[in-house]
């Protein structure tokens, strides 16, 4: 009786084990067909704003007005900062006085040469030039314009729309020529390199895909705009792409670049379907409730897919219409009994 009891327990354990094995060996499948494969190359690159520049004061001075800070967005013509203009205002006033005096002296010089100021259109150009020099009018006019420019340069305006960056000067500190950087981040360029052996893959205006290194799951899209026609000492060619700005992208950011080219008529499988057995790539096909492995060659690869063919060295065949196991392959071996997932 004790032996019979043990047999019943063993039978129950075997039954539970069989149920467990069937659960473990449930698989997902797909039918193999020929389709376009998105062949992919990758490279590392760095973003830079397409429009960026250093803005600053021609003549240093004490900052008396500063309406912006790092990250502030300004439109073209908006005030960025203003330095003390008291001295420049005084110089302008003096230049205006000298100009008015020279204007009177110029009129006297023309009268002395016998010309009527009421008929200035008939005064010869040569006579006007002589009067300008003798009276000091030419120099006074030039000095006045220079004083006006000096006063204008006490105020720093945005030459284009963008964000303020690298601003370290504060109110009542000395403002100089490298006051800040203005970055227009609406459009970015990205520089990266490719091997000369990959040049047939690349062309102008082809699409590129970009992801920040710190957020590889995010994707942004652009196009190739420049291919530098020189191979460097490392056998690489510099490529430039363009991409629209996004709040998650910043000037100087390191990114991963992907270039895709469509190759028609390929047998394409997800990477989850391919495993290594005996040092070779293997696919499992589904046939009559069993997994049967097929040695394959990986022809091309992308982030998520392989383009494959039967392994020539082993004379393995892989053809359109084969039922391929794409999920649950980790514990499979040749001849393992499997059950197709009912949720597929």
Coordinates of C-alpha atoms in Angstrom, one line a residue:
X1 CA 0.0 0.0 0.0
X2 CA 2.9 2.3 0.8
X3 CA 4.4 1.6 -2.6
X4 CA 1.1 2.3 -4.3
X5 CA 0.9 5.6 -2.4
X6 CA 4.4 6.5 -3.6
X7 CA 3.4 5.6 -7.2
X8 CA 0.4 7.9 -7.1
X9 CA 2.5 10.7 -5.8
X10 CA 5.1 10.1 -8.5
X11 CA 2.4 10.1 -11.1
X12 CA 1.1 13.4 -9.8
X13 CA 4.6 14.9 -9.8
X14 CA 5.1 13.7 -13.4
X15 CA 1.8 15.2 -14.5
X16 CA 2.7 18.6 -12.8
X17 CA 6.2 18.5 -14.5
X18 CA 4.6 17.9 -17.9
X19 CA 2.2 20.8 -17.4
X20 CA 5.1 23.0 -16.3
X21 CA 7.2 21.9 -19.4
X22 CA 4.4 22.7 -21.7
X23 CA 4.1 26.2 -20.2
X24 CA 7.8 26.8 -20.5
X25 CA 7.9 25.7 -24.1
X26 CA 5.0 27.9 -25.4
X27 CA 6.3 29.9 -28.3
X28 CA 5.4 32.8 -30.6
X29 CA 5.7 32.2 -34.4
X30 CA 5.6 34.1 -37.7
X31 CA 5.6 33.0 -41.3
X32 CA 8.8 34.0 -43.2
X33 CA 8.3 36.2 -46.2
X34 CA 10.4 38.4 -48.4
X35 CA 10.2 42.1 -47.7
X36 CA 12.3 45.3 -47.7
X37 CA 15.0 45.3 -45.1
X38 CA 16.0 48.6 -43.6
X39 CA 19.8 48.2 -43.7
X40 CA 21.3 50.4 -41.1
X41 CA 24.6 52.1 -40.3
X42 CA 25.4 53.9 -37.1
X43 CA 27.8 56.5 -35.9
X44 CA 28.4 58.9 -33.0
X45 CA 27.9 62.6 -33.5
X46 CA 27.5 66.0 -31.8
X47 CA 24.8 68.5 -32.1
X48 CA 25.4 72.2 -32.9
X49 CA 22.9 74.9 -33.5
X50 CA 22.8 75.9 -37.1
X51 CA 22.8 79.6 -36.1
X52 CA 25.0 80.5 -33.0
X53 CA 27.2 83.4 -32.2
X54 CA 29.1 85.3 -29.6
X55 CA 27.7 88.7 -28.8
X56 CA 29.3 91.4 -26.7
X57 CA 30.3 95.1 -26.3
X58 CA 32.9 96.6 -28.6
X59 CA 34.0 98.9 -25.8
X60 CA 34.0 97.5 -22.2
X61 CA 31.8 99.2 -19.6
X62 CA 29.9 98.7 -16.4
X63 CA 26.6 96.9 -16.9
X64 CA 23.7 99.0 -15.7
X65 CA 20.8 97.0 -17.2
X66 CA 20.5 93.3 -17.7
X67 CA 16.9 92.0 -18.5
X68 CA 18.0 88.5 -19.5
X69 CA 19.6 85.4 -17.9
X70 CA 20.9 82.1 -19.1
X71 CA 18.1 80.3 -21.0
X72 CA 16.2 83.5 -21.7
X73 CA 14.6 83.5 -25.2
X74 CA 15.0 86.8 -27.1
X75 CA 13.7 88.0 -30.4
X76 CA 15.8 89.7 -33.0
X77 CA 16.4 93.3 -31.8
X78 CA 15.5 92.7 -28.1
X79 CA 17.8 94.3 -25.5
X80 CA 20.3 91.9 -23.9
X81 CA 22.2 94.4 -21.8
X82 CA 23.2 98.0 -21.5
X83 CA 26.5 99.5 -20.1
X84 CA 26.9 103.0 -18.6
X85 CA 26.6 105.5 -21.4
X86 CA 27.3 108.8 -19.5
X87 CA 30.7 109.3 -21.2
X88 CA 29.5 108.3 -24.6
X89 CA 26.6 110.8 -24.3
X90 CA 29.0 113.6 -23.4
X91 CA 31.3 112.8 -26.4
X92 CA 28.2 112.8 -28.7
X93 CA 27.2 116.3 -27.4
X94 CA 30.7 117.6 -28.0
X95 CA 30.7 116.2 -31.5
X96 CA 27.3 117.8 -32.3
X97 CA 28.7 121.2 -31.3
X98 CA 31.8 120.8 -33.5
X99 CA 29.6 119.7 -36.4
X100 CA 27.4 122.8 -36.1
X101 CA 30.4 125.1 -36.0
X102 CA 31.9 123.3 -39.0
X103 CA 28.6 123.7 -40.9
X104 CA 28.7 127.5 -40.4
X105 CA 32.4 127.6 -41.5
X106 CA 31.5 125.6 -44.6
X107 CA 28.8 128.1 -45.5
X108 CA 31.2 131.0 -45.1
X109 CA 33.8 129.2 -47.3
X110 CA 31.3 128.8 -50.1
X111 CA 30.2 132.4 -49.9
X112 CA 33.8 133.5 -50.1
X113 CA 34.2 131.5 -53.3
X114 CA 31.2 133.3 -54.8
X115 CA 28.5 130.7 -54.5
X116 CA 25.0 131.3 -53.3
X117 CA 23.7 128.9 -50.6
X118 CA 20.2 129.2 -51.9
X119 CA 21.3 127.6 -55.2
X120 CA 23.3 124.8 -53.7
X121 CA 22.4 122.3 -56.4
X122 CA 24.5 124.4 -58.9
X123 CA 27.6 124.4 -56.7
X124 CA 30.3 122.2 -58.4
X125 CA 31.4 119.1 -56.6
X126 CA 35.0 120.3 -56.5
X127 CA 34.1 123.6 -54.8
X128 CA 32.0 121.7 -52.2
X129 CA 35.0 119.4 -51.5
X130 CA 37.3 122.4 -51.0
X131 CA 34.8 124.0 -48.7
X132 CA 34.4 120.8 -46.7
X133 CA 38.2 120.5 -46.1
X134 CA 38.8 124.2 -45.3
X135 CA 36.0 124.4 -42.8
X136 CA 36.7 121.1 -41.1
X137 CA 33.2 120.0 -42.0
X138 CA 34.2 116.6 -43.4
X139 CA 36.1 115.7 -40.1
X140 CA 33.3 117.0 -37.9
X141 CA 30.7 115.0 -39.8
X142 CA 32.8 111.8 -39.4
X143 CA 33.4 112.5 -35.7
X144 CA 29.7 113.0 -35.1
X145 CA 28.9 109.6 -36.8
X146 CA 31.5 107.9 -34.7
X147 CA 30.1 109.4 -31.5
X148 CA 26.6 108.2 -32.5
X149 CA 27.9 104.7 -33.1
X150 CA 29.7 104.7 -29.7
X151 CA 26.5 105.6 -27.9
X152 CA 24.5 103.0 -29.8
X153 CA 27.1 100.3 -28.8
X154 CA 26.4 100.9 -25.2
X155 CA 23.2 98.9 -25.7
X156 CA 23.6 95.3 -26.8
X157 CA 20.7 94.0 -28.9
X158 CA 20.1 90.4 -30.2
X159 CA 21.2 90.1 -33.8
X160 CA 18.9 87.1 -34.3
X161 CA 16.3 85.2 -32.3
X162 CA 17.6 82.6 -29.9
X163 CA 18.4 81.6 -26.3
X164 CA 21.0 83.3 -24.1
X165 CA 23.9 81.0 -23.0
X166 CA 27.2 81.3 -21.2
X167 CA 26.2 84.5 -19.5
X168 CA 28.4 85.0 -16.5
X169 CA 28.5 88.8 -16.1
X170 CA 26.1 90.4 -13.5
X171 CA 24.8 93.9 -12.9
X172 CA 27.5 96.5 -12.1
X173 CA 30.3 94.2 -13.4
X174 CA 32.4 94.9 -16.4
X175 CA 30.8 93.8 -19.7
X176 CA 33.2 93.0 -22.5
X177 CA 33.4 91.5 -26.0
X178 CA 32.5 87.9 -25.0
X179 CA 29.4 88.9 -23.0
X180 CA 27.3 85.8 -23.9
X181 CA 26.4 83.3 -26.6
X182 CA 23.2 83.5 -28.5
X183 CA 21.9 80.1 -29.7
X184 CA 19.0 79.6 -32.2
X185 CA 18.0 76.0 -31.4
X186 CA 15.2 75.8 -33.9
X187 CA 17.4 73.9 -36.3
X188 CA 20.5 71.8 -35.4
X189 CA 23.3 70.4 -37.5
X190 CA 25.0 67.2 -36.5
X191 CA 28.5 66.2 -37.6
X192 CA 29.6 62.6 -37.7
X193 CA 31.9 60.3 -39.7
X194 CA 31.5 57.2 -41.8
X195 CA 34.1 54.8 -43.2
X196 CA 35.0 55.3 -46.9
X197 CA 33.9 51.7 -47.5
X198 CA 30.4 52.8 -46.5
X199 CA 30.1 55.6 -49.0
X200 CA 27.9 53.8 -51.5
X201 CA 25.4 53.6 -48.7
X202 CA 25.2 57.3 -48.1
X203 CA 23.7 60.1 -50.3
X204 CA 22.6 63.7 -49.8
X205 CA 19.1 64.2 -48.6
X206 CA 18.8 60.6 -47.3
X207 CA 17.0 60.3 -44.0
X208 CA 18.8 60.0 -40.7
X209 CA 17.6 59.0 -37.2
X210 CA 19.1 60.4 -34.1
X211 CA 18.9 59.6 -30.4
X212 CA 20.6 61.3 -27.4
X213 CA 23.1 59.1 -25.6
X214 CA 21.4 59.7 -22.3
X215 CA 17.9 58.8 -23.7
X216 CA 18.5 56.1 -26.4
X217 CA 14.8 55.3 -26.6
X218 CA 13.9 58.7 -28.0
X219 CA 14.1 59.3 -31.7
X220 CA 14.4 62.4 -33.9
X221 CA 14.5 62.6 -37.6
X222 CA 16.4 64.6 -40.2
X223 CA 18.4 64.4 -43.4
X224 CA 22.0 64.4 -44.7
X225 CA 22.9 67.9 -46.0
X226 CA 26.7 67.7 -46.7
X227 CA 29.2 65.0 -47.6
X228 CA 32.8 66.3 -47.3
X229 CA 34.6 65.1 -50.5
X230 CA 37.9 64.2 -48.6
X231 CA 38.9 61.0 -46.9
X232 CA 41.0 61.7 -43.8
X233 CA 44.0 59.8 -42.5
X234 CA 41.8 57.4 -40.7
X235 CA 39.8 56.4 -43.8
X236 CA 36.8 58.4 -42.7
X237 CA 34.6 60.9 -44.3
X238 CA 32.8 63.8 -42.5
X239 CA 29.0 63.9 -42.9
X240 CA 26.7 66.7 -41.8
X241 CA 23.0 66.3 -41.2
X242 CA 20.2 68.7 -40.3
X243 CA 17.4 68.1 -37.8
X244 CA 14.6 70.3 -36.4
X245 CA 15.0 71.5 -32.9
X246 CA 13.2 70.0 -29.9
X247 CA 13.1 71.0 -26.2
X248 CA 15.0 67.8 -25.4
X249 CA 17.9 68.6 -27.7
X250 CA 20.8 71.0 -26.8
X251 CA 23.8 72.5 -28.5
X252 CA 26.8 70.3 -27.9
X253 CA 24.8 67.2 -27.0
X254 CA 26.3 63.8 -27.9
X255 CA 24.0 61.7 -30.0
X256 CA 23.8 58.4 -31.8
X257 CA 23.2 58.6 -35.6
X258 CA 21.4 55.9 -37.6
X259 CA 21.2 55.9 -41.4
X260 CA 18.8 53.5 -43.1
X261 CA 18.7 52.2 -46.7
X262 CA 16.0 50.0 -48.0
X263 CA 17.1 46.6 -49.5
X264 CA 14.3 44.7 -51.2
X265 CA 13.5 41.0 -51.3
X266 CA 15.1 39.9 -48.0
X267 CA 14.0 37.3 -45.5
X268 CA 13.6 39.5 -42.4
X269 CA 13.3 38.2 -38.8
X270 CA 13.3 39.9 -35.4
X271 CA 16.5 39.5 -33.4
X272 CA 14.6 37.6 -30.8
X273 CA 14.2 34.8 -33.2
X274 CA 18.0 34.2 -33.6
X275 CA 20.1 32.3 -31.1
X276 CA 23.6 30.9 -30.9
X277 CA 24.1 27.1 -31.0
X278 CA 27.5 25.4 -31.4
X279 CA 29.0 28.8 -32.3
X280 CA 26.6 29.4 -35.2
X281 CA 23.5 31.5 -35.8
X282 CA 20.4 29.4 -35.6
X283 CA 16.7 29.9 -36.3
X284 CA 14.0 27.5 -35.0
X285 CA 11.2 26.5 -37.4
X286 CA 7.9 25.0 -36.1
X287 CA 6.9 21.7 -37.6
X288 CA 4.3 19.2 -36.2
X289 CA 4.6 20.4 -32.7
X290 CA 8.4 20.5 -32.5
X291 CA 11.1 23.0 -32.8
X292 CA 13.7 22.2 -35.5
X293 CA 16.8 24.3 -35.8
X294 CA 18.2 25.7 -39.1
X295 CA 21.7 27.1 -39.3
X296 CA 21.6 30.5 -40.9
X297 CA 23.9 33.3 -42.2
X298 CA 23.1 36.9 -41.0
X299 CA 23.4 39.1 -44.1
X300 CA 22.5 42.5 -42.7
X301 CA 21.6 43.8 -39.3
X302 CA 19.7 46.7 -37.8
X303 CA 18.7 47.6 -34.2
X304 CA 15.7 45.2 -34.1
X305 CA 16.0 42.9 -37.2
X306 CA 18.2 40.6 -39.2
X307 CA 18.2 39.8 -42.9
X308 CA 19.0 36.1 -43.0
X309 CA 19.6 33.2 -45.4
X310 CA 20.3 29.5 -45.0
X311 CA 23.9 28.7 -43.9
X312 CA 25.8 27.9 -47.1
X313 CA 28.6 26.0 -45.4
X314 CA 26.1 23.6 -43.9
X315 CA 23.8 23.5 -46.9
X316 CA 20.9 24.7 -44.8
X317 CA 17.8 25.9 -46.5
X318 CA 15.5 28.7 -45.5
X319 CA 12.6 29.7 -47.6
X320 CA 9.6 31.9 -47.8
X321 CA 6.6 30.5 -46.0
X322 CA 8.6 28.7 -43.3
X323 CA 7.0 29.0 -39.8
X324 CA 9.6 30.6 -37.6
X325 CA 9.7 30.7 -33.8
X326 CA 10.3 34.3 -32.8
X327 CA 9.6 34.2 -29.0
X328 CA 10.4 31.6 -26.3
X329 CA 13.6 30.4 -28.0
X330 CA 15.9 30.6 -25.0
X331 CA 15.4 27.0 -23.7
X332 CA 14.8 25.3 -27.1
X333 CA 16.9 22.6 -28.6
X334 CA 16.5 20.6 -31.8
X335 CA 13.4 18.4 -31.5
X336 CA 12.0 20.1 -28.4
X337 CA 8.2 19.8 -28.2
X338 CA 6.5 23.2 -28.3
X339 CA 3.1 24.8 -28.1
X340 CA 2.2 27.9 -30.0
X341 CA 1.1 30.7 -27.6
X342 CA -2.7 30.9 -27.7
X343 CA -2.5 34.7 -27.2
X344 CA -0.6 35.1 -30.5

